[in-house]
Coordinates of C-alpha atoms and ligand atoms in Angstrom, one line a residue:
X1 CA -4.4 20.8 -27.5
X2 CA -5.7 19.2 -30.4
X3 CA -7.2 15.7 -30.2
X4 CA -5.0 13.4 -32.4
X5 CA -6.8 9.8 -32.9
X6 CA -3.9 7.2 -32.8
X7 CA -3.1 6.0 -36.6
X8 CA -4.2 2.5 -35.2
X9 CA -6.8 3.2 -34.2
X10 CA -8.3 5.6 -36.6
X11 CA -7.2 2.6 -39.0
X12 CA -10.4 0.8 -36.9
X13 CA -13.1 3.2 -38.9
X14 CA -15.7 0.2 -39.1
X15 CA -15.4 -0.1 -35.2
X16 CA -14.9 3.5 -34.3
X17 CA -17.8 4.6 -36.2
X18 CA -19.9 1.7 -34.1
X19 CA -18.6 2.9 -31.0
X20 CA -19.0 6.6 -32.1
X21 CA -22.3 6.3 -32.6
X22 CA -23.1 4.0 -29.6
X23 CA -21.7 7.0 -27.2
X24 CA -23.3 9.3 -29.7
X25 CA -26.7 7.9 -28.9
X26 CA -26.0 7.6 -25.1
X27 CA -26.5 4.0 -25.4
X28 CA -23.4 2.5 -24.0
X29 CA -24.0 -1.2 -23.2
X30 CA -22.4 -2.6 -20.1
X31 CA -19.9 -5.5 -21.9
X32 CA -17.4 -4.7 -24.8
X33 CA -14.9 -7.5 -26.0
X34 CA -12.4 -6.1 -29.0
X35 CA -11.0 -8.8 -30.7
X36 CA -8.5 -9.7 -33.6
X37 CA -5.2 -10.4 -34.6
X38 CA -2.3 -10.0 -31.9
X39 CA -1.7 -6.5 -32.3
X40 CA -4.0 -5.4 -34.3
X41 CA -4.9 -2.3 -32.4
X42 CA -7.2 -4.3 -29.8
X43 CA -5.5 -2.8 -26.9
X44 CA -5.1 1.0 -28.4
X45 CA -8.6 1.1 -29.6
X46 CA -10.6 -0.5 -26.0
X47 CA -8.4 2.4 -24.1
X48 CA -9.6 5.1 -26.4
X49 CA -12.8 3.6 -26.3
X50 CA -12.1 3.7 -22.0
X51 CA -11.3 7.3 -22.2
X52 CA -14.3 8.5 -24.5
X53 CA -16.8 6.9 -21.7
X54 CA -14.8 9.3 -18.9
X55 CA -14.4 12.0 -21.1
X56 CA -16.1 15.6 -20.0
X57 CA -15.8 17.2 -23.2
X58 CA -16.3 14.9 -26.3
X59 CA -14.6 16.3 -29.9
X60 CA -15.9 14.9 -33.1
X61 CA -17.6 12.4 -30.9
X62 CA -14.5 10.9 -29.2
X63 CA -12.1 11.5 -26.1
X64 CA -10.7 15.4 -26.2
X65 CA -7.6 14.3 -25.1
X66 CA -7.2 17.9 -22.9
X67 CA -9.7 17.8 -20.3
X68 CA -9.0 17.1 -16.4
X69 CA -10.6 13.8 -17.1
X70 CA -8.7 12.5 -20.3
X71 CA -5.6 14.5 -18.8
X72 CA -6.2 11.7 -15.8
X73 CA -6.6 9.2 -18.2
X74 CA -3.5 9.5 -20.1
X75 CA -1.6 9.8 -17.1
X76 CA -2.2 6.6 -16.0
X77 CA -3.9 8.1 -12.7
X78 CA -7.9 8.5 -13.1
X79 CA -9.4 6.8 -10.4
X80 CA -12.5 5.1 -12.2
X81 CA -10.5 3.4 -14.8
X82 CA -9.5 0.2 -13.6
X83 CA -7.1 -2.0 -15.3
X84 CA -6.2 -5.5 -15.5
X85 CA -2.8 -6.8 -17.3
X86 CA -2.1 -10.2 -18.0
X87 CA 1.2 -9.8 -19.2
X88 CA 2.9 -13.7 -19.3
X89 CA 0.8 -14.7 -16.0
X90 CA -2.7 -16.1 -15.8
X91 CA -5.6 -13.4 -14.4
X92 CA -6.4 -14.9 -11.1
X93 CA -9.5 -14.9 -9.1
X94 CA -8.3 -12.8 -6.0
X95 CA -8.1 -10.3 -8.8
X96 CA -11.2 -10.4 -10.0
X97 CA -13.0 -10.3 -6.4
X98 CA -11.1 -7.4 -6.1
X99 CA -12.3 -5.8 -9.4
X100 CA -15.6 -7.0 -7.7
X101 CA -15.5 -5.0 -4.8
X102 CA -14.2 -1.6 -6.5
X103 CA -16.8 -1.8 -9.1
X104 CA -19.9 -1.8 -6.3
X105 CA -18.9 1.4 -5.4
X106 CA -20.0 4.4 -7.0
X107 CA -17.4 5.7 -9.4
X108 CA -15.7 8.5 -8.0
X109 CA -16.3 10.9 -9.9
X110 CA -20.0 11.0 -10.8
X111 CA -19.3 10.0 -14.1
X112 CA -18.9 5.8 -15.4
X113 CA -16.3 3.6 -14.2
X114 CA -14.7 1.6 -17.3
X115 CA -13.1 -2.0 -16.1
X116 CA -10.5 -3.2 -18.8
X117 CA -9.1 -6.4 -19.0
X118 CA -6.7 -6.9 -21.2
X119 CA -5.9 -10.1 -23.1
X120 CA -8.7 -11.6 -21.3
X121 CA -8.1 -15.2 -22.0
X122 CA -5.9 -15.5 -19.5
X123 CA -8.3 -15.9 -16.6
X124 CA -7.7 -19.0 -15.2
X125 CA -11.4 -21.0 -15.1
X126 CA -11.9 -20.0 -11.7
X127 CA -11.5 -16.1 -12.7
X128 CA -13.5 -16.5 -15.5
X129 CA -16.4 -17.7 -13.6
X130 CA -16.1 -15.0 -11.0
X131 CA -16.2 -12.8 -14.0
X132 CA -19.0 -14.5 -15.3
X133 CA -20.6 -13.4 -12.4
X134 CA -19.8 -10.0 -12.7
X135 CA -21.1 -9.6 -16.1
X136 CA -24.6 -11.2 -14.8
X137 CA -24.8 -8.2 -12.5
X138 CA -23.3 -5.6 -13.5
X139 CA -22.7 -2.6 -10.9
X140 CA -24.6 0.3 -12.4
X141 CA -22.8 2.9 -14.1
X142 CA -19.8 0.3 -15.0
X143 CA -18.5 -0.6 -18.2
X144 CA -16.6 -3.5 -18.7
X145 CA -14.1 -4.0 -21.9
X146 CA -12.3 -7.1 -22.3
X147 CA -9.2 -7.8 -25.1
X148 CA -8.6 -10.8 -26.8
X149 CA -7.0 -12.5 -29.6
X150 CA -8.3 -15.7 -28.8
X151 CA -11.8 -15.1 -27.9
X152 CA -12.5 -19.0 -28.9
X153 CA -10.6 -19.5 -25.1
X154 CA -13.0 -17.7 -23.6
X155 CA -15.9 -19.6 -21.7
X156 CA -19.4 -19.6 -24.3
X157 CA -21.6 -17.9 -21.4
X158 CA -18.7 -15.2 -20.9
X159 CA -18.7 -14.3 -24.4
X160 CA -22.7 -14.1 -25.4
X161 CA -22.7 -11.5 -22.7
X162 CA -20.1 -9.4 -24.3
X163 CA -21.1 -7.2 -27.4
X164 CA -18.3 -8.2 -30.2
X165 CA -16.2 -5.8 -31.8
X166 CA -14.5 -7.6 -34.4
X167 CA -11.2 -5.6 -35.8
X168 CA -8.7 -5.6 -39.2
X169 CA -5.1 -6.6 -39.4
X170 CA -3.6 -3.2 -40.0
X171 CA -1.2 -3.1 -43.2
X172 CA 2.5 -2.2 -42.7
X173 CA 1.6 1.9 -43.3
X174 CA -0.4 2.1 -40.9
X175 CA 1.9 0.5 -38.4
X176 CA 4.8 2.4 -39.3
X177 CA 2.2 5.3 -39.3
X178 CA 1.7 4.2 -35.5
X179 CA 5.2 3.8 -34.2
X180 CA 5.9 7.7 -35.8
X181 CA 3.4 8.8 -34.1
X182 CA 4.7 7.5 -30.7
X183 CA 7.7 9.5 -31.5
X184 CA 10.0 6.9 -33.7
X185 CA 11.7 8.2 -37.0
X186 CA 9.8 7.4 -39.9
X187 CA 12.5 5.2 -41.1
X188 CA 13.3 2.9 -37.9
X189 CA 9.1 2.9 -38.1
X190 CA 9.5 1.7 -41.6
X191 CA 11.7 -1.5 -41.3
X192 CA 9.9 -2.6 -37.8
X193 CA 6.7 -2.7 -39.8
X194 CA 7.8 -4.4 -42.4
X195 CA 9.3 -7.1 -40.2
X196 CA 6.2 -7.0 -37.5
X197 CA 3.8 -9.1 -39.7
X198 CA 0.5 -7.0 -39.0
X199 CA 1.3 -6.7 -35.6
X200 CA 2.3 -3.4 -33.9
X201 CA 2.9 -4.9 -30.3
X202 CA 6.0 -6.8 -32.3
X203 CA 6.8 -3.9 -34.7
X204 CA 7.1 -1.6 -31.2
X205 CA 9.4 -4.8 -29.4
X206 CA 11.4 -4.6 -32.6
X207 CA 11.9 -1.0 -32.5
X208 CA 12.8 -0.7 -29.0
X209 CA 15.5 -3.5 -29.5
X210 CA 17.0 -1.8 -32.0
X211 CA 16.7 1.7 -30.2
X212 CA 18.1 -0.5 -27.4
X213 CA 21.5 -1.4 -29.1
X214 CA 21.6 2.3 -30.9
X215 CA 21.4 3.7 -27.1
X216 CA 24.1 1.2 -26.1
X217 CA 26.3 2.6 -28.9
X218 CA 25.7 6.1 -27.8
X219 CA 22.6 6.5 -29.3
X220 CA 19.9 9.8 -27.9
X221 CA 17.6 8.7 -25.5
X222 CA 17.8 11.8 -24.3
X223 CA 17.8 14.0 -27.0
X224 CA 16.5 14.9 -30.0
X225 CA 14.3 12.1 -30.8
X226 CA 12.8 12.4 -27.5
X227 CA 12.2 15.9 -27.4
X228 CA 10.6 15.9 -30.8
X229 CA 7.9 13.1 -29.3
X230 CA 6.8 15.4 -26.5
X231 CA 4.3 17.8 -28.7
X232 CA 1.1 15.7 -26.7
X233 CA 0.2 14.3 -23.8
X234 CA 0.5 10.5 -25.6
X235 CA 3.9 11.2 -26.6
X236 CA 4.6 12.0 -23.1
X237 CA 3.6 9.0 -21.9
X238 CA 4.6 6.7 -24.5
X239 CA 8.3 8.5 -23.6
X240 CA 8.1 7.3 -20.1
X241 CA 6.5 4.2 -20.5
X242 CA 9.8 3.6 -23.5
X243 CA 12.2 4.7 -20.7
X244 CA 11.2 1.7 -18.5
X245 CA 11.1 1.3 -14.7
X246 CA 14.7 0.5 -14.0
X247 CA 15.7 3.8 -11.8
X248 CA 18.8 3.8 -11.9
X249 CA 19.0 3.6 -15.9
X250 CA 16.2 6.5 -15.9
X251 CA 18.7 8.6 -13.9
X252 CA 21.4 8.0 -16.3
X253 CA 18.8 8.7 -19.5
X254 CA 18.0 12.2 -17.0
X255 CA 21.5 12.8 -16.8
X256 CA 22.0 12.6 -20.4
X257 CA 19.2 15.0 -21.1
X258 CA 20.4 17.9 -19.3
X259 CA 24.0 16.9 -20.9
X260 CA 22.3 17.8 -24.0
X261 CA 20.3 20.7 -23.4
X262 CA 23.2 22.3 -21.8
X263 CA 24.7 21.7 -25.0
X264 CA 21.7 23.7 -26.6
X265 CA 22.3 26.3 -24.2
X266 CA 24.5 28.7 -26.1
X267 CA 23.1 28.7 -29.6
X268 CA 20.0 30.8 -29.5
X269 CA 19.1 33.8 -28.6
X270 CA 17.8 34.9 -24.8
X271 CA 14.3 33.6 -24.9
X272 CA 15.8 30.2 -26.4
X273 CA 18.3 29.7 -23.4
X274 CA 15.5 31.2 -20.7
X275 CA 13.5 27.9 -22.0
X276 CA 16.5 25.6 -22.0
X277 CA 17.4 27.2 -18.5
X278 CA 13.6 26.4 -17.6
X279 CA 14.1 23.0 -19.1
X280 CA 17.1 22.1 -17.3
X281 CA 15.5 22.8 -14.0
X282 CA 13.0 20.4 -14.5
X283 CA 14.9 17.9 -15.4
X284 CA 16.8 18.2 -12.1
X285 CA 13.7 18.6 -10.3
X286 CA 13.1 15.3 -11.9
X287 CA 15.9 13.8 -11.3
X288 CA 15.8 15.1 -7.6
X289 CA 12.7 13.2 -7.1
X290 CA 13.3 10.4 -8.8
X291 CA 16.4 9.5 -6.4
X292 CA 14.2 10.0 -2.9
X293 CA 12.1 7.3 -4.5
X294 CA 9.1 8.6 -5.7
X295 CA 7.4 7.1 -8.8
X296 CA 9.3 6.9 -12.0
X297 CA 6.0 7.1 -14.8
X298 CA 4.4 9.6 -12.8
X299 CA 7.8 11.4 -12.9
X300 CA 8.5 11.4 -16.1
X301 CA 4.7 12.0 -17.4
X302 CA 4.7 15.1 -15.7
X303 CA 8.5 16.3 -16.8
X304 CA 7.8 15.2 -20.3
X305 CA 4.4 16.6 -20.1
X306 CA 6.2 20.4 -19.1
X307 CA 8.7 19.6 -21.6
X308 CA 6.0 19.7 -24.2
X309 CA 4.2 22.6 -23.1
X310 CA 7.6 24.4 -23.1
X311 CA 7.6 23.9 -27.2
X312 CA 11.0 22.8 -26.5
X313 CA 10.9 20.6 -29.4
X314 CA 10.3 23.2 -31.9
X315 CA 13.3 25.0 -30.4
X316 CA 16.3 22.9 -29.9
X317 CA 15.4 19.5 -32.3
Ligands
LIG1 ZN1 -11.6 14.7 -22.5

């Protein structure tokens, strides 16, 4: 599989070709803080970053995208990548003594282990200090990247140990050029850009409301927009992450996909309904497991992932 570098992200050529060349010249520091507009491509460009440092098999310089480490990576599952979400809540200092004691152990698998937190000003003052801390020692082989728009609500002695990667506001293209990417039609991508105000987080919130009330009007969650999104291992788990956590709405979206491959079933010829069949099965095998309770991503990751590799989308969409 081809590496594909994110639109966003690629949009970032100042930073990237910094951080190329930093990896390049084996000199990766041990504090990274990406700053810059609210989504200006912060977030995309500190996990690619992430995923370079584990990579086993660098292409042009940057994460492959294929090997067993980026194929951990991008499934939300490698186990020296740790990650820290704010979300709406403050970053708390139980969390960080936590990051603390994962980050003294040696990474498990040989390689670096890259801490991200993301949005970092919201450590509370008593997490930042602890994190203050952990930037005057850093465990060996660990890489810390922090996120922030508001890097002026970060404590001074956090941020002159953190080497500043200062990024553009990405132009409406480039945005919609993002939200196609993650599997949207060019025109939905279009008008969410234009209303997003340089920001893709809002032109993606803006999408998904809209794809929100299409689904509720009988829209294809399940069909050919999705399938045609499942060509990499990022549109796989953009997919799942865009189908949510609810399970009882995922099985309806499941059951709605097989409704529409058996509806592909009879018009091709054998090898066409031997893939559908094959297609079909896994999403019941999906399904299966995703009513006994096991995890919904992981789930769907690894059924989009198959539908991908499948080339159902060059088939039936
Ligand atoms: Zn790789």
């Amino acid at each position: 599989m081809q590496p594909k570098t994110p639109p966003i992200v690629a949009f970032q050529a100042e930073a990237l070709r910094l951080l190329k060349s930093i990896i390049e010249q084996e000199r990766v520091g041990h504090a990274y803080l990406f700053t810059g507009d609210v989504g200006c491509g912060a977030l995309e460009l500190a996990h690619s970053f992430a995923q370079t440092i584990l990579c086993q098999k660098l292409v042009d310089g940057w994460a492959c995208g294929a090997c067993p480490s980026c194929r951990k990576f991008l499934t939300v599952s490698h186990p020296d990548f740790l990650l820290i979400q704010a979300g709406e809540r403050y970053i708390k200092i139980d969390e960080i003594r936590e990051l603390k004691r994962e980050s003294a152990l040696n990474p498990f698998e040989g390689g670096r282990r890259v801490i991200l937190l993301e949005e970092a000003e919201r450590m509370n003052l008593e997490a930042a200090n602890a994190f203050l801390k952990l930037l005057e020692e850093p465990p060996p082989s660990t890489v810390i990247l922090l996120t922030t728009a508001k890097p002026n609500l970060l404590p001074t002695t956090v941020l002159s140990r953190l080497l500043r990667i200062n990024l553009r506001r990405p132009p409406n293209s480039v945005i919609a050029q993002q939200l196609v990417f993650e599997g949207m039609e060019q025109e939905s991508a279009d008008k969410a850009a234009r209303l997003a105000r340089g920001s893709v987080e809002t032109a993606r919130k803006l999408a998904s409301a809209e794809a929100g009330d299409s689904a509720g009007a009988g829209g294809d969650v399940g069909g050919a927009q999705l399938l045609g999104s499942l060509g990499t291992i990022e549109g796989a788990v953009k997919s799942a992450k865009m189908w949510g956590k609810d399970r009882q709405k995922v099985l309806e979206n499941l059951d709605g996909l097989s409704a529409f491959l058996e509806g592909k079933l009879g018009e091709g010829g054998e090898d066409v309904t031997s893939v559908v069949e094959e297609a079909i099965h896994g999403v019941i095998s999906a399904r299966v497991a995703i009513s006994a309770n096991a995890a919904i991503e992981l789930c769907l990751v690894d059924l989009f992932i198959k539908l991908g590799d499948l080339g159902l989308c060059r088939i039936v969409v």
